[in-house]
Short mmCIF file of N, CA and C in Angstrom, two decimals:
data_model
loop_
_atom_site.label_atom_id
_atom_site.label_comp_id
_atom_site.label_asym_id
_atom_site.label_seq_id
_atom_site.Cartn_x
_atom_site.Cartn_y
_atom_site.Cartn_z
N UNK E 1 5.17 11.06 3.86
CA UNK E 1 5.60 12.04 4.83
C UNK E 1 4.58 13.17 4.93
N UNK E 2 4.38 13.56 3.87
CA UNK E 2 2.94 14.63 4.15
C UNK E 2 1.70 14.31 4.56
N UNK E 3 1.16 13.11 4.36
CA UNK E 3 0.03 12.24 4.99
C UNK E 3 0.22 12.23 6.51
N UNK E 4 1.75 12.00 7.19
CA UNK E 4 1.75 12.16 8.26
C UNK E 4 2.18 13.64 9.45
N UNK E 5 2.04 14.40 8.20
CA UNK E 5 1.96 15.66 8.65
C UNK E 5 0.67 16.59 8.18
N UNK E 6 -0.63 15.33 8.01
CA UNK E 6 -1.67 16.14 7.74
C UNK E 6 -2.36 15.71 9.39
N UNK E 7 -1.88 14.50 9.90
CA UNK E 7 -2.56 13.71 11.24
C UNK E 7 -1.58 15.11 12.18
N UNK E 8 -1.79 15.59 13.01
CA UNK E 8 -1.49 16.10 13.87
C UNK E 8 -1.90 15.54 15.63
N UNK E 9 -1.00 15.40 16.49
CA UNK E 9 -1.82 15.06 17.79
C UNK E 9 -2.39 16.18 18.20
N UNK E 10 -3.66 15.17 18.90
CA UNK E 10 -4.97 15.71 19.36
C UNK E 10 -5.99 16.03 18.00
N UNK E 11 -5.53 15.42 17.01
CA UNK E 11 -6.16 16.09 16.11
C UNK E 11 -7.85 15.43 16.04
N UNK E 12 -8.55 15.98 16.33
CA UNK E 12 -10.21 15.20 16.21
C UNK E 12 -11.01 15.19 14.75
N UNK E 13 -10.74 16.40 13.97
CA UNK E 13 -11.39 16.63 12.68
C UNK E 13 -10.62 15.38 11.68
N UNK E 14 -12.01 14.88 10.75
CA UNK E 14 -11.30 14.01 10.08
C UNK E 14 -9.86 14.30 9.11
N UNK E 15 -9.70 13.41 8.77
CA UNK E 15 -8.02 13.72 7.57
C UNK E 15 -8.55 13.25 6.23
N UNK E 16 -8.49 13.77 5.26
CA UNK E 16 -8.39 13.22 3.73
C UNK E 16 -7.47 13.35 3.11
N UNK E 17 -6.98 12.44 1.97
CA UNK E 17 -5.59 12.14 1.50
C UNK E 17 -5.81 12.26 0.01
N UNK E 18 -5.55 13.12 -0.69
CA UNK E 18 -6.11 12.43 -2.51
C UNK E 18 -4.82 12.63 -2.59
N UNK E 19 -4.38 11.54 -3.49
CA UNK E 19 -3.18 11.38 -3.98
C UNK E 19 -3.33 11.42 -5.94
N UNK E 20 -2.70 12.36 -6.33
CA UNK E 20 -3.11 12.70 -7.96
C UNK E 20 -1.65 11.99 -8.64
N UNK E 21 -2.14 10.89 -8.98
CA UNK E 21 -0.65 9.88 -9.59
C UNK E 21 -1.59 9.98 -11.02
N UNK E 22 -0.15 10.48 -12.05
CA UNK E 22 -0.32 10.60 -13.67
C UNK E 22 -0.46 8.82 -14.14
N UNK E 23 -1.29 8.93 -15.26
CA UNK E 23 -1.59 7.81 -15.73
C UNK E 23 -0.42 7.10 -16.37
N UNK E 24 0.50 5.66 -16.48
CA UNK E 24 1.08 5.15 -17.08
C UNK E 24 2.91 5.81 -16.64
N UNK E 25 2.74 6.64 -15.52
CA UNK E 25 4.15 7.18 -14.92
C UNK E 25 4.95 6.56 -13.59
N UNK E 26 5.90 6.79 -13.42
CA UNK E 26 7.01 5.67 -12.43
C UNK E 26 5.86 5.91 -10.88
N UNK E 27 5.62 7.00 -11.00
CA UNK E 27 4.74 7.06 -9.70
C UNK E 27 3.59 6.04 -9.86
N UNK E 28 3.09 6.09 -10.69
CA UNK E 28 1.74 5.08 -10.83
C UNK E 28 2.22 3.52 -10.53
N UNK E 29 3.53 3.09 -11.02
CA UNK E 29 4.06 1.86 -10.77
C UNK E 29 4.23 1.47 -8.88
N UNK E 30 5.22 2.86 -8.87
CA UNK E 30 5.27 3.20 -7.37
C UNK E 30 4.27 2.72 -6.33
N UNK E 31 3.24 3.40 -6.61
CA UNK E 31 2.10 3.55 -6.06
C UNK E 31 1.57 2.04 -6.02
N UNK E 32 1.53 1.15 -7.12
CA UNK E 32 0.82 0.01 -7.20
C UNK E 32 1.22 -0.98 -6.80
N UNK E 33 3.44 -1.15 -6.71
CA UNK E 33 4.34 -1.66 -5.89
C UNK E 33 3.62 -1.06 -4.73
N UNK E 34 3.57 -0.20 -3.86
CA UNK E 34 2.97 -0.06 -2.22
C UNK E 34 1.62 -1.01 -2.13
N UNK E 35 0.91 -0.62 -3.04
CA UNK E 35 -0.85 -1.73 -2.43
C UNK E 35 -0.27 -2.66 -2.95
N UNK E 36 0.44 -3.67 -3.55
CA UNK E 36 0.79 -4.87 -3.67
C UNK E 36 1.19 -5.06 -2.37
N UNK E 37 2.62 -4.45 -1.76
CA UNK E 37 3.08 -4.79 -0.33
C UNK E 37 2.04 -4.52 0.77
N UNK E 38 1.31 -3.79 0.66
CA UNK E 38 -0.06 -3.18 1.82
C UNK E 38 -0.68 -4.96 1.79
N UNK E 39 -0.98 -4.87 0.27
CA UNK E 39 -1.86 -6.57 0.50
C UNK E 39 -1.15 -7.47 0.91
N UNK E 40 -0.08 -7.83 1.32
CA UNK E 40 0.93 -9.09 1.79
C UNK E 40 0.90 -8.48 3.12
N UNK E 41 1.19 -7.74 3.52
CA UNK E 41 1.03 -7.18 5.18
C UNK E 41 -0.30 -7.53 5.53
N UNK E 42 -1.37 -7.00 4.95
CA UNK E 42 -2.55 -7.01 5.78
C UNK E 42 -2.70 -8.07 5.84
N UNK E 43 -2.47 -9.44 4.54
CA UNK E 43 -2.78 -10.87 4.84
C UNK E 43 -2.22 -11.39 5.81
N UNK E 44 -0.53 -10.84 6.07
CA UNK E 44 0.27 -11.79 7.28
C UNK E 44 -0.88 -11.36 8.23
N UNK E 45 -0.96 -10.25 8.77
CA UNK E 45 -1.42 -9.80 10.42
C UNK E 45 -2.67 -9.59 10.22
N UNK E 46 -3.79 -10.03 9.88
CA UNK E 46 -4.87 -10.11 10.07
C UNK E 46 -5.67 -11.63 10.50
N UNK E 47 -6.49 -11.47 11.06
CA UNK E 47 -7.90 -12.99 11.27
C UNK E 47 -7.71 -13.66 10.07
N UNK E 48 -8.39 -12.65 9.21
CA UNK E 48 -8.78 -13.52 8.02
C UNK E 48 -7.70 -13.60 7.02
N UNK E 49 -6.38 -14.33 7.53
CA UNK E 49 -5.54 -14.43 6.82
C UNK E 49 -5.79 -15.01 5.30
N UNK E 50 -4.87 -14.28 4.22
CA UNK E 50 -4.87 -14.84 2.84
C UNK E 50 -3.75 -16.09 2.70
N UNK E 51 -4.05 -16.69 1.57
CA UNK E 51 -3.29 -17.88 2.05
C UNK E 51 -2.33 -17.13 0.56
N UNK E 52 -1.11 -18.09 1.16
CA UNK E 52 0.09 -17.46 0.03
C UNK E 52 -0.43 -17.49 -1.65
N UNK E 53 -1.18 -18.96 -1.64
CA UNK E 53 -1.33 -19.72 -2.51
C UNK E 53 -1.85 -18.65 -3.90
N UNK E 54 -2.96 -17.57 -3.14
CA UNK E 54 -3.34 -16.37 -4.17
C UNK E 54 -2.56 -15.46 -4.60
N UNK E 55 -1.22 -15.54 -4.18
CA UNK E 55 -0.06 -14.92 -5.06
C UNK E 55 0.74 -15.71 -5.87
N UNK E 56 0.41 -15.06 -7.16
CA UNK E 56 1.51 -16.27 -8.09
C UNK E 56 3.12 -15.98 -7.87
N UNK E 57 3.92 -16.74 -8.97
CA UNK E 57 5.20 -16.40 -8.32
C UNK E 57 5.57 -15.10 -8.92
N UNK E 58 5.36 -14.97 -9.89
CA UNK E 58 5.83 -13.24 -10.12
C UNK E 58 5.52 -12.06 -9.40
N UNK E 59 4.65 -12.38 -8.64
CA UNK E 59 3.84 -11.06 -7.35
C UNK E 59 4.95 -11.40 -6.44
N UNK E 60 4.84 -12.33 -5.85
CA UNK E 60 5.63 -12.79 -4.82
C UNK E 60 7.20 -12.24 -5.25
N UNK E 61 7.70 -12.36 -6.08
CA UNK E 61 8.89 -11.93 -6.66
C UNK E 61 9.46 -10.71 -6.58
N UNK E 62 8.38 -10.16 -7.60
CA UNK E 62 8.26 -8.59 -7.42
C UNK E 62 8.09 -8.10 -5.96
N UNK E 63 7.52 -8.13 -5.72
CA UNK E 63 7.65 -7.74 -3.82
C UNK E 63 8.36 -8.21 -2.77
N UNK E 64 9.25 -8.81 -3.36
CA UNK E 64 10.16 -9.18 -2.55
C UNK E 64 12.02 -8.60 -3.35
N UNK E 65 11.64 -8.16 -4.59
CA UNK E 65 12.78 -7.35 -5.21
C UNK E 65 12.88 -6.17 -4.81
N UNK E 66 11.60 -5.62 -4.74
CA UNK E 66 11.35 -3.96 -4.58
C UNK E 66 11.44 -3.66 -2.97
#
């Protein structure tokens, strides 16, 4: 939600995002549950689709629990 209240319309100047996640904390899990799901999205809807086959079944699992 704050990432999308750093984009403003009309906005032309670039945006930067640092996100400060503590080492070994629920956020860090958090965080690594999202780029797990980011990587299954970008494989469905992209060209260079990934094939399922590079997710074992516990990835697949996990991202589909959470």
């Amino acid at each position: 939600q704050a990432t999308d209240r750093a984009y403003r319309i009309g906005q032309t100047n670039p945006v930067f995002v640092y996100k400060l996640i503590m080492a070994n904390s629920i956020e860090q899990k958090v965080f690594q549950m999202q780029q797990d799901k980011q990587a299954l999205v970008d494989a469905l809807f992209t060209e260079k689709s990934m094939s399922f086959t590079q997710f074992d079944e516990q990835q697949m699992l996990s991202l589909i629990k959470s």
